[in-house]
């Protein structure tokens, strides 16, 4: 009887959440779209490839690292401080950046509103409750966002491409810019294909308001299901808004491409670079310890703002170790840091935010 009841319970759960769960997984390119991708120079042997991945082939991933005991401070012991900002009322001739934790960003410019890698469903992944947001990082919702002139997606991992968030925002997004292949997910979720621009590395798009977005290389990977990695591309981005130039790194390990981007597209008024979620299990797909500071030097960035931290547990470091490791590395290299609280606006050209709000376990 118990087994019967459990079985009925599982079936009911599947019936209630199954549709949303399946939809949230997304859809890899197929048919004519896949055939188009297969002709690209960075698509080889059935998958997209990195520019320098082979140089890291000596690394061996330990697939059993997840079994070891994690530190107690992997999640903050108190709610993260945050700032409530009216996102519809911001106005400045210079770009104003609002960070929502992890890599979610709203950038308000004179040429239009940019939303990058938004995740407001308070968990990362297709199943609610498994990878939950830190308390204090989950106050902003999709409903708080203003009209979005361009949505920018760096790659298809769940902490950057969130079905539940985009479902709520879909009708308020004028245009989406994504790496090659990622449009398959958006179309599957109901986006108008005519409102999606796919870019390969070093391709650009100029939007009606005058924003120019250029996809640039990153050393990472993609995939939303096991056994189907790298079916879509990943990218970093150069964003030109009038006389201001910003760099968004997405996810990606340290490599010579930062110097190449700096030489070709720099200097930058602000670089938004990941500083967290590094692990021996993926040594070449995320910036390690203080490497964001060196990447900022390579990019010729006047100011560095760390992202990809303070929202989810994805690796094994204490929650605030990324910023603690970055501070001395940036000081050694003479790289100014901007570290706002979640929701706290920063306008390019203003003095950087330096309040130490993360100094607790």
CSV table of C-alpha atoms in Angstrom, one decimal:
chain,number,residue,atom,x,y,z
A,1,UNK,CA,0.0,0.0,0.0
A,2,UNK,CA,2.8,2.4,0.9
A,3,UNK,CA,4.6,1.7,-2.4
A,4,UNK,CA,1.3,2.2,-4.2
A,5,UNK,CA,0.7,5.6,-2.5
A,6,UNK,CA,4.3,6.7,-3.2
A,7,UNK,CA,3.8,5.7,-6.8
A,8,UNK,CA,0.6,7.7,-7.1
A,9,UNK,CA,2.4,10.7,-5.4
A,10,UNK,CA,5.3,10.5,-7.9
A,11,UNK,CA,2.9,10.4,-10.8
A,12,UNK,CA,0.9,13.4,-9.5
A,13,UNK,CA,4.2,15.3,-9.0
A,14,UNK,CA,5.2,14.6,-12.6
A,15,UNK,CA,1.8,15.6,-13.8
A,16,UNK,CA,2.0,18.9,-11.9
A,17,UNK,CA,5.6,20.0,-12.8
A,18,UNK,CA,6.5,17.7,-15.7
A,19,UNK,CA,5.5,20.1,-18.5
A,20,UNK,CA,7.4,23.0,-17.0
A,21,UNK,CA,10.3,20.7,-16.3
A,22,UNK,CA,10.5,19.5,-19.8
A,23,UNK,CA,10.1,23.0,-21.2
A,24,UNK,CA,12.8,24.4,-19.0
A,25,UNK,CA,15.4,21.9,-20.4
A,26,UNK,CA,15.1,23.7,-23.7
A,27,UNK,CA,15.9,22.3,-27.2
A,28,UNK,CA,19.2,21.8,-29.0
A,29,UNK,CA,19.4,22.9,-32.7
A,30,UNK,CA,18.2,20.3,-35.2
A,31,UNK,CA,17.3,19.9,-38.8
A,32,UNK,CA,18.2,22.8,-41.1
A,33,UNK,CA,19.4,24.9,-38.2
A,34,UNK,CA,21.9,22.2,-37.1
A,35,UNK,CA,23.0,21.8,-40.7
A,36,UNK,CA,23.8,25.5,-40.8
A,37,UNK,CA,25.9,25.3,-37.6
A,38,UNK,CA,27.8,22.3,-38.8
A,39,UNK,CA,29.2,24.5,-41.6
A,40,UNK,CA,30.8,26.9,-39.1
A,41,UNK,CA,34.6,26.8,-38.7
A,42,UNK,CA,34.3,26.6,-34.8
A,43,UNK,CA,31.9,23.6,-35.1
A,44,UNK,CA,33.9,20.4,-35.4
A,45,UNK,CA,33.1,16.7,-34.9
A,46,UNK,CA,29.6,17.3,-33.8
A,47,UNK,CA,30.2,20.1,-31.3
A,48,UNK,CA,31.5,23.7,-30.9
A,49,UNK,CA,35.1,23.9,-29.8
A,50,UNK,CA,37.3,26.4,-27.8
A,51,UNK,CA,40.2,28.2,-29.4
A,52,UNK,CA,42.7,26.9,-26.9
A,53,UNK,CA,41.1,23.9,-25.1
A,54,UNK,CA,43.7,21.5,-26.5
A,55,UNK,CA,46.4,23.4,-24.6
A,56,UNK,CA,44.6,22.3,-21.4
A,57,UNK,CA,44.3,18.6,-22.3
A,58,UNK,CA,46.8,17.7,-19.5
A,59,UNK,CA,44.2,18.5,-16.9
A,60,UNK,CA,42.2,15.5,-15.7
A,61,UNK,CA,38.8,16.2,-14.2
A,62,UNK,CA,38.0,14.4,-10.9
A,63,UNK,CA,34.4,13.5,-11.3
A,64,UNK,CA,34.2,12.4,-7.7
A,65,UNK,CA,35.0,15.7,-6.1
A,66,UNK,CA,31.4,16.3,-5.3
A,67,UNK,CA,31.5,13.5,-2.7
A,68,UNK,CA,34.0,15.2,-0.4
A,69,UNK,CA,32.7,17.3,2.6
A,70,UNK,CA,32.0,20.9,1.7
A,71,UNK,CA,32.9,23.8,4.0
A,72,UNK,CA,30.2,25.1,6.3
A,73,UNK,CA,30.7,28.6,4.9
A,74,UNK,CA,29.8,27.6,1.3
A,75,UNK,CA,26.5,29.5,1.9
A,76,UNK,CA,26.4,32.8,3.9
A,77,UNK,CA,25.2,32.5,7.4
A,78,UNK,CA,23.1,35.7,7.2
A,79,UNK,CA,21.1,37.4,4.4
A,80,UNK,CA,23.2,39.3,1.9
A,81,UNK,CA,22.8,43.1,2.1
A,82,UNK,CA,20.9,44.5,-0.8
A,83,UNK,CA,19.6,47.8,-2.1
A,84,UNK,CA,16.0,48.4,-3.4
A,85,UNK,CA,16.2,50.4,-6.6
A,86,UNK,CA,13.4,51.6,-8.8
A,87,UNK,CA,14.7,50.2,-12.0
A,88,UNK,CA,12.3,52.3,-14.1
A,89,UNK,CA,13.4,55.6,-12.7
A,90,UNK,CA,17.2,55.5,-13.4
A,91,UNK,CA,18.4,58.2,-15.8
A,92,UNK,CA,22.0,59.2,-16.6
A,93,UNK,CA,23.9,60.1,-19.8
A,94,UNK,CA,26.4,57.4,-18.8
A,95,UNK,CA,25.7,53.7,-18.5
A,96,UNK,CA,24.3,52.7,-15.2
A,97,UNK,CA,24.8,49.1,-14.1
A,98,UNK,CA,22.7,47.2,-11.6
A,99,UNK,CA,23.9,43.7,-10.5
A,100,UNK,CA,21.5,41.1,-9.1
A,101,UNK,CA,24.0,38.5,-8.0
A,102,UNK,CA,25.6,35.8,-10.1
A,103,UNK,CA,25.9,37.2,-13.6
A,104,UNK,CA,22.5,38.9,-13.9
A,105,UNK,CA,22.8,42.6,-14.9
A,106,UNK,CA,20.7,45.4,-16.0
A,107,UNK,CA,22.5,48.2,-17.9
A,108,UNK,CA,20.6,51.4,-18.6
A,109,UNK,CA,22.2,53.5,-21.4
A,110,UNK,CA,21.1,56.4,-23.5
A,111,UNK,CA,20.7,54.0,-26.4
A,112,UNK,CA,18.5,51.5,-24.6
A,113,UNK,CA,18.1,49.1,-21.7
A,114,UNK,CA,20.3,45.9,-21.7
A,115,UNK,CA,19.5,42.8,-19.6
A,116,UNK,CA,22.2,40.2,-19.4
A,117,UNK,CA,21.8,36.6,-18.3
A,118,UNK,CA,18.8,37.2,-16.1
A,119,UNK,CA,17.8,34.6,-13.5
A,120,UNK,CA,15.0,35.7,-11.1
A,121,UNK,CA,13.4,32.3,-10.4
A,122,UNK,CA,15.5,32.0,-7.2
A,123,UNK,CA,17.0,28.7,-8.2
A,124,UNK,CA,19.4,27.5,-11.0
A,125,UNK,CA,18.4,24.3,-12.9
A,126,UNK,CA,15.3,22.7,-14.2
A,127,UNK,CA,14.2,21.4,-10.7
A,128,UNK,CA,13.2,24.0,-8.1
A,129,UNK,CA,14.8,23.6,-4.7
A,130,UNK,CA,18.1,22.0,-5.7
A,131,UNK,CA,20.3,24.9,-6.4
A,132,UNK,CA,18.7,27.7,-4.4
A,133,UNK,CA,19.6,31.4,-4.3
A,134,UNK,CA,21.3,32.8,-1.2
A,135,UNK,CA,19.0,34.7,1.1
A,136,UNK,CA,19.2,38.4,0.3
A,137,UNK,CA,20.0,37.8,-3.4
A,138,UNK,CA,16.4,36.9,-4.3
A,139,UNK,CA,14.5,40.1,-3.8
A,140,UNK,CA,14.4,41.2,-7.4
A,141,UNK,CA,11.8,39.7,-9.7
A,142,UNK,CA,11.2,39.7,-13.4
A,143,UNK,CA,8.3,42.0,-12.8
A,144,UNK,CA,10.7,44.7,-11.5
A,145,UNK,CA,12.5,45.0,-14.8
A,146,UNK,CA,11.8,47.9,-17.2
A,147,UNK,CA,11.2,47.4,-20.9
A,148,UNK,CA,14.2,45.7,-22.3
A,149,UNK,CA,15.7,46.9,-25.6
A,150,UNK,CA,18.1,44.0,-25.8
A,151,UNK,CA,18.4,40.7,-23.9
A,152,UNK,CA,22.0,39.3,-24.1
A,153,UNK,CA,22.7,35.7,-23.3
A,154,UNK,CA,26.2,34.4,-22.9
A,155,UNK,CA,25.5,30.7,-23.1
A,156,UNK,CA,22.9,28.1,-22.3
A,157,UNK,CA,23.8,26.9,-18.8
A,158,UNK,CA,21.0,27.1,-16.3
A,159,UNK,CA,22.5,29.9,-14.2
A,160,UNK,CA,22.6,32.1,-17.3
A,161,UNK,CA,19.6,31.0,-19.4
A,162,UNK,CA,16.6,30.6,-17.1
A,163,UNK,CA,13.3,29.4,-18.6
A,164,UNK,CA,11.0,30.7,-15.9
A,165,UNK,CA,12.5,34.2,-16.0
A,166,UNK,CA,12.4,34.5,-19.7
A,167,UNK,CA,8.9,33.2,-19.9
A,168,UNK,CA,7.8,36.1,-17.7
A,169,UNK,CA,9.9,38.7,-19.6
A,170,UNK,CA,9.3,37.5,-23.2
A,171,UNK,CA,6.7,40.1,-24.1
A,172,UNK,CA,8.8,43.0,-22.7
A,173,UNK,CA,12.0,42.1,-24.7
A,174,UNK,CA,12.3,43.9,-28.0
A,175,UNK,CA,15.3,42.0,-29.3
A,176,UNK,CA,17.6,39.2,-28.1
A,177,UNK,CA,21.3,38.7,-28.9
A,178,UNK,CA,22.6,35.1,-28.3
A,179,UNK,CA,25.5,32.9,-29.4
A,180,UNK,CA,25.1,30.5,-32.3
A,181,UNK,CA,22.5,27.8,-31.7
A,182,UNK,CA,20.9,29.3,-28.5
A,183,UNK,CA,18.0,30.7,-30.5
A,184,UNK,CA,16.7,27.1,-30.6
A,185,UNK,CA,15.9,27.4,-26.9
A,186,UNK,CA,14.2,30.8,-27.2
A,187,UNK,CA,12.1,29.8,-30.1
A,188,UNK,CA,11.1,26.6,-28.3
A,189,UNK,CA,10.0,28.9,-25.4
A,190,UNK,CA,7.8,31.1,-27.7
A,191,UNK,CA,10.1,33.9,-28.7
A,192,UNK,CA,9.6,35.3,-32.2
A,193,UNK,CA,12.6,34.2,-34.4
A,194,UNK,CA,12.5,37.6,-36.1
A,195,UNK,CA,13.5,39.2,-32.7
A,196,UNK,CA,16.5,37.0,-32.2
A,197,UNK,CA,20.0,37.8,-33.5
A,198,UNK,CA,22.6,34.9,-33.4
A,199,UNK,CA,26.2,35.9,-33.4
A,200,UNK,CA,29.4,33.9,-33.9
A,201,UNK,CA,32.6,35.2,-32.3
A,202,UNK,CA,33.7,38.6,-33.7
A,203,UNK,CA,30.3,39.2,-35.3
A,204,UNK,CA,28.4,42.4,-34.4
A,205,UNK,CA,24.9,43.7,-34.4
A,206,UNK,CA,23.7,47.3,-34.3
A,207,UNK,CA,20.3,47.7,-32.7
A,208,UNK,CA,17.7,50.4,-33.6
A,209,UNK,CA,18.6,52.6,-30.6
A,210,UNK,CA,22.3,52.6,-31.7
A,211,UNK,CA,23.6,50.0,-29.3
A,212,UNK,CA,26.3,47.9,-30.8
A,213,UNK,CA,26.9,44.4,-29.5
A,214,UNK,CA,29.8,42.2,-30.6
A,215,UNK,CA,30.2,38.6,-29.6
A,216,UNK,CA,33.8,37.7,-28.7
A,217,UNK,CA,35.5,34.5,-27.7
A,218,UNK,CA,35.3,32.8,-24.3
A,219,UNK,CA,36.9,29.5,-23.1
A,220,UNK,CA,33.9,27.6,-21.7
A,221,UNK,CA,31.4,25.0,-22.7
A,222,UNK,CA,27.6,24.6,-23.1
A,223,UNK,CA,24.8,22.0,-22.5
A,224,UNK,CA,21.6,21.6,-20.6
A,225,UNK,CA,21.4,17.8,-20.6
A,226,UNK,CA,24.0,15.0,-19.9
A,227,UNK,CA,25.7,13.6,-23.0
A,228,UNK,CA,24.9,16.6,-25.3
A,229,UNK,CA,27.6,19.1,-24.5
A,230,UNK,CA,28.7,22.0,-26.7
A,231,UNK,CA,25.7,21.8,-29.1
A,232,UNK,CA,25.5,25.6,-28.9
A,233,UNK,CA,28.1,28.3,-28.7
A,234,UNK,CA,29.2,30.4,-25.7
A,235,UNK,CA,30.5,34.0,-25.9
A,236,UNK,CA,31.7,37.1,-24.1
A,237,UNK,CA,30.5,40.5,-25.4
A,238,UNK,CA,31.7,44.0,-26.3
A,239,UNK,CA,29.0,46.5,-25.7
A,240,UNK,CA,29.3,50.0,-27.3
A,241,UNK,CA,26.8,52.6,-26.0
A,242,UNK,CA,27.5,56.0,-27.5
A,243,UNK,CA,31.1,56.9,-26.4
A,244,UNK,CA,31.1,54.2,-23.7
A,245,UNK,CA,32.5,50.7,-24.1
A,246,UNK,CA,31.8,47.8,-21.7
A,247,UNK,CA,33.0,44.3,-21.7
A,248,UNK,CA,30.9,41.4,-20.4
A,249,UNK,CA,33.0,38.2,-19.9
A,250,UNK,CA,30.2,35.7,-19.4
A,251,UNK,CA,31.9,32.4,-18.2
A,252,UNK,CA,35.3,31.5,-19.4
A,253,UNK,CA,38.8,30.4,-18.2
A,254,UNK,CA,41.9,32.5,-18.6
A,255,UNK,CA,43.5,32.5,-22.0
A,256,UNK,CA,45.2,34.7,-24.6
A,257,UNK,CA,41.9,35.7,-26.0
A,258,UNK,CA,41.6,38.5,-23.3
A,259,UNK,CA,44.7,40.1,-24.7
A,260,UNK,CA,43.4,39.7,-28.3
A,261,UNK,CA,40.1,41.3,-27.3
A,262,UNK,CA,41.8,44.2,-25.5
A,263,UNK,CA,44.0,44.9,-28.6
A,264,UNK,CA,41.1,44.7,-31.1
A,265,UNK,CA,38.3,46.3,-29.1
A,266,UNK,CA,39.7,48.0,-26.0
A,267,UNK,CA,40.2,50.0,-24.0
A,268,UNK,CA,37.0,49.5,-21.9
A,269,UNK,CA,35.4,51.8,-19.4
A,270,UNK,CA,34.3,48.8,-17.4
A,271,UNK,CA,34.9,45.1,-17.5
A,272,UNK,CA,32.3,42.8,-15.9
A,273,UNK,CA,34.3,39.5,-15.2
A,274,UNK,CA,33.5,36.4,-13.3
A,275,UNK,CA,35.4,35.8,-10.1
A,276,UNK,CA,33.7,32.8,-8.6
A,277,UNK,CA,32.8,29.1,-9.1
A,278,UNK,CA,36.3,27.9,-9.9
A,279,UNK,CA,37.2,24.3,-9.2
A,280,UNK,CA,39.8,21.7,-9.9
A,281,UNK,CA,37.0,19.8,-11.6
A,282,UNK,CA,36.8,22.4,-14.4
A,283,UNK,CA,40.2,24.2,-14.3
A,284,UNK,CA,40.0,25.8,-17.8
A,285,UNK,CA,36.4,26.9,-18.0
A,286,UNK,CA,36.3,29.6,-15.2
A,287,UNK,CA,38.7,32.3,-14.1
A,288,UNK,CA,40.8,30.9,-11.2
A,289,UNK,CA,41.3,32.8,-7.9
A,290,UNK,CA,42.4,36.4,-8.8
A,291,UNK,CA,42.7,35.9,-12.5
A,292,UNK,CA,39.9,38.4,-13.2
A,293,UNK,CA,42.4,41.1,-12.3
A,294,UNK,CA,44.9,39.9,-14.9
A,295,UNK,CA,42.2,39.6,-17.5
A,296,UNK,CA,41.2,43.2,-16.8
A,297,UNK,CA,44.8,44.3,-17.5
A,298,UNK,CA,44.8,42.3,-20.7
A,299,UNK,CA,41.5,44.0,-21.8
A,300,UNK,CA,42.8,47.5,-21.0
A,301,UNK,CA,39.9,48.0,-18.7
A,302,UNK,CA,39.8,51.2,-16.5
A,303,UNK,CA,37.6,49.5,-13.9
A,304,UNK,CA,36.7,45.9,-13.0
A,305,UNK,CA,33.4,44.7,-11.5
A,306,UNK,CA,33.4,41.1,-10.3
A,307,UNK,CA,30.3,38.9,-11.2
A,308,UNK,CA,29.4,35.3,-11.1
A,309,UNK,CA,29.3,35.1,-7.3
A,310,UNK,CA,27.1,35.8,-4.3
A,311,UNK,CA,24.0,33.9,-5.4
A,312,UNK,CA,24.4,30.1,-5.9
A,313,UNK,CA,26.5,27.3,-4.7
A,314,UNK,CA,28.1,25.8,-7.8
A,315,UNK,CA,31.6,24.9,-6.6
A,316,UNK,CA,33.2,24.2,-3.2
A,317,UNK,CA,34.8,27.5,-2.0
A,318,UNK,CA,33.4,29.6,0.9
A,319,UNK,CA,30.8,32.0,-0.5
A,320,UNK,CA,32.9,35.1,-0.1
A,321,UNK,CA,36.3,33.6,-1.0
A,322,UNK,CA,36.1,34.9,-4.6
A,323,UNK,CA,36.1,38.5,-3.6
A,324,UNK,CA,38.7,38.0,-0.8
A,325,UNK,CA,41.0,36.4,-3.4
A,326,UNK,CA,40.4,39.1,-6.0
A,327,UNK,CA,41.1,42.1,-3.8
A,328,UNK,CA,44.9,41.5,-3.3
A,329,UNK,CA,45.3,40.4,-6.9
A,330,UNK,CA,43.7,43.5,-8.1
A,331,UNK,CA,45.7,45.7,-5.8
A,332,UNK,CA,49.0,44.1,-6.9
A,333,UNK,CA,48.2,44.8,-10.5
A,334,UNK,CA,46.8,48.3,-9.9
A,335,UNK,CA,43.3,47.4,-11.1
A,336,UNK,CA,40.5,49.5,-9.5
A,337,UNK,CA,37.5,47.4,-8.3
A,338,UNK,CA,33.8,48.3,-8.2
A,339,UNK,CA,32.0,45.9,-5.8
A,340,UNK,CA,28.4,47.1,-5.4
A,341,UNK,CA,25.8,45.5,-3.2
A,342,UNK,CA,23.0,43.5,-5.0
A,343,UNK,CA,20.6,46.0,-6.6
A,344,UNK,CA,22.9,49.0,-5.9
A,345,UNK,CA,23.3,51.1,-9.1
A,346,UNK,CA,26.7,52.2,-10.3
A,347,UNK,CA,27.1,54.8,-13.1
A,348,UNK,CA,30.2,54.7,-15.2
A,349,UNK,CA,32.5,57.6,-14.3
A,350,UNK,CA,31.4,57.8,-10.7
A,351,UNK,CA,33.8,56.7,-7.9
A,352,UNK,CA,33.7,52.9,-7.5
A,353,UNK,CA,31.7,51.2,-4.8
A,354,UNK,CA,34.2,50.1,-2.0
A,355,UNK,CA,32.0,49.4,1.0
A,356,UNK,CA,33.1,46.0,2.4
A,357,UNK,CA,29.6,44.3,2.7
A,358,UNK,CA,30.8,40.7,2.3
A,359,UNK,CA,32.9,40.4,5.5
A,360,UNK,CA,30.9,37.7,7.3
A,361,UNK,CA,30.7,33.9,7.1
